[in-house]
Amino acid sequence: MKLVIAITQDDDTANLVSKLTEEGFRVTKLASTGGFLKAGNTTLLIGVDDEKVEELVKVIEKVCKPREVTTAVSPMPLVEDTYIPYPYNIKVGGATVFILDVDRYERI
């Protein structure tokens, strides 16, 4: 058994959770923030049998596609709280996925 931790952008979460439940996966959703844009993220906890891990990862890849957005927020402050006002193209989306072994699983 594996525990899959998938960190996704909020924009992708609803579609991903819907698709995962359609495919028979059980999902626990946690709100989180992070990343360099300080954008909202969602952390999904998914328990899955070893033989279903690749199927799960394929669903995540299909739903959480990387895309480019333009922002005026600079990744590097010039002076405290001062940013370059030029637009930047940044790649967002996709997912960060951790796959962990589970020693014991009980559903109560």
Short mmCIF file of C-alpha atoms in Angstrom, two decimals:
data_model
loop_
_atom_site.label_atom_id
_atom_site.label_comp_id
_atom_site.label_asym_id
_atom_site.label_seq_id
_atom_site.Cartn_x
_atom_site.Cartn_y
_atom_site.Cartn_z
CA MET A 1 0.00 0.00 0.00
CA LYS A 2 1.14 3.55 -0.75
CA LEU A 3 0.23 7.00 0.48
CA VAL A 4 0.29 9.49 -2.37
CA ILE A 5 0.59 13.15 -1.43
CA ALA A 6 -0.27 15.38 -4.39
CA ILE A 7 0.15 19.15 -4.13
CA THR A 8 -1.87 20.90 -6.82
CA GLN A 9 -2.93 24.43 -7.71
CA ASP A 10 -6.40 25.38 -6.50
CA ASP A 11 -7.45 25.90 -10.13
CA ASP A 12 -6.89 22.19 -10.87
CA THR A 13 -8.21 20.71 -7.64
CA ALA A 14 -11.96 20.45 -8.31
CA ASN A 15 -11.44 18.68 -11.64
CA LEU A 16 -8.80 16.38 -10.16
CA VAL A 17 -10.87 15.36 -7.12
CA SER A 18 -13.87 14.74 -9.37
CA LYS A 19 -11.85 12.58 -11.78
CA LEU A 20 -10.15 10.65 -8.96
CA THR A 21 -13.47 9.81 -7.28
CA GLU A 22 -14.92 8.76 -10.67
CA GLU A 23 -11.98 6.37 -11.01
CA GLY A 24 -12.66 4.91 -7.53
CA PHE A 25 -9.87 6.57 -5.55
CA ARG A 26 -10.54 7.90 -2.04
CA VAL A 27 -9.21 11.43 -1.54
CA THR A 28 -8.68 13.65 1.50
CA LYS A 29 -8.31 17.33 0.61
CA LEU A 30 -6.28 19.81 2.69
CA ALA A 31 -6.01 23.54 1.94
CA SER A 32 -2.43 24.79 1.79
CA THR A 33 -0.41 27.73 0.50
CA GLY A 34 3.07 28.02 -0.83
CA GLY A 35 5.16 28.45 -3.89
CA PHE A 36 6.84 31.55 -4.99
CA LEU A 37 3.61 33.33 -5.99
CA LYS A 38 2.09 32.55 -2.57
CA ALA A 39 -0.91 31.19 -4.47
CA GLY A 40 -3.44 28.82 -2.99
CA ASN A 41 -2.61 25.16 -3.25
CA THR A 42 -4.40 22.02 -2.25
CA THR A 43 -2.71 18.98 -0.77
CA LEU A 44 -4.44 15.70 -1.54
CA LEU A 45 -3.84 12.56 0.53
CA ILE A 46 -4.65 9.38 -1.36
CA GLY A 47 -4.24 5.84 -0.06
CA VAL A 48 -3.80 3.37 -2.91
CA ASP A 49 -2.80 -0.24 -3.48
CA ASP A 50 0.65 -0.72 -5.02
CA GLU A 51 -0.74 -1.93 -8.36
CA LYS A 52 -2.92 1.19 -8.76
CA VAL A 53 -0.16 3.79 -8.23
CA GLU A 54 0.66 4.24 -11.94
CA GLU A 55 -3.03 4.59 -12.82
CA LEU A 56 -3.36 7.28 -10.15
CA VAL A 57 -0.29 9.17 -11.36
CA LYS A 58 -1.64 9.11 -14.95
CA VAL A 59 -4.93 10.68 -13.80
CA ILE A 60 -2.99 13.43 -11.99
CA GLU A 61 -0.83 14.06 -15.09
CA LYS A 62 -3.90 14.23 -17.32
CA VAL A 63 -5.74 16.79 -15.16
CA CYS A 64 -2.90 18.94 -13.78
CA LYS A 65 -1.24 20.37 -16.88
CA PRO A 66 1.47 23.01 -16.56
CA ARG A 67 0.64 26.38 -18.18
CA GLU A 68 2.24 29.82 -18.46
CA VAL A 69 0.80 32.91 -16.81
CA THR A 70 2.01 36.48 -16.84
CA THR A 71 2.51 38.29 -13.55
CA ALA A 72 4.03 41.59 -12.49
CA VAL A 73 5.41 40.09 -9.28
CA SER A 74 9.17 39.74 -9.43
CA PRO A 75 10.79 36.66 -7.95
CA MET A 76 13.51 38.87 -6.39
CA PRO A 77 12.83 41.95 -4.25
CA LEU A 78 15.13 44.91 -5.01
CA VAL A 79 14.66 46.56 -1.65
CA GLU A 80 12.44 45.32 1.13
CA ASP A 81 8.87 45.08 -0.24
CA THR A 82 9.85 46.68 -3.59
CA TYR A 83 9.50 44.69 -6.79
CA ILE A 84 10.39 45.21 -10.45
CA PRO A 85 7.15 46.26 -12.17
CA TYR A 86 7.90 44.31 -15.37
CA PRO A 87 5.69 41.37 -16.33
CA TYR A 88 7.13 37.88 -16.06
CA ASN A 89 5.95 34.70 -17.75
CA ILE A 90 5.90 31.91 -15.22
CA LYS A 91 5.04 28.24 -15.55
CA VAL A 92 2.30 27.20 -13.09
CA GLY A 93 0.09 24.19 -12.68
CA GLY A 94 1.14 20.62 -12.79
CA ALA A 95 1.48 18.80 -9.50
CA THR A 96 4.11 17.79 -7.00
CA VAL A 97 3.60 14.15 -6.09
CA PHE A 98 5.17 12.18 -3.24
CA ILE A 99 4.68 8.41 -3.08
CA LEU A 100 5.32 6.87 0.34
CA ASP A 101 5.24 3.28 1.58
CA VAL A 102 2.56 2.54 4.17
CA ASP A 103 3.48 0.07 6.92
CA ARG A 104 -0.06 -0.30 8.18
CA TYR A 105 -3.48 0.83 7.01
CA GLU A 106 -6.78 0.51 8.89
CA ARG A 107 -10.14 1.86 7.86
CA ILE A 108 -12.29 2.32 10.96
#
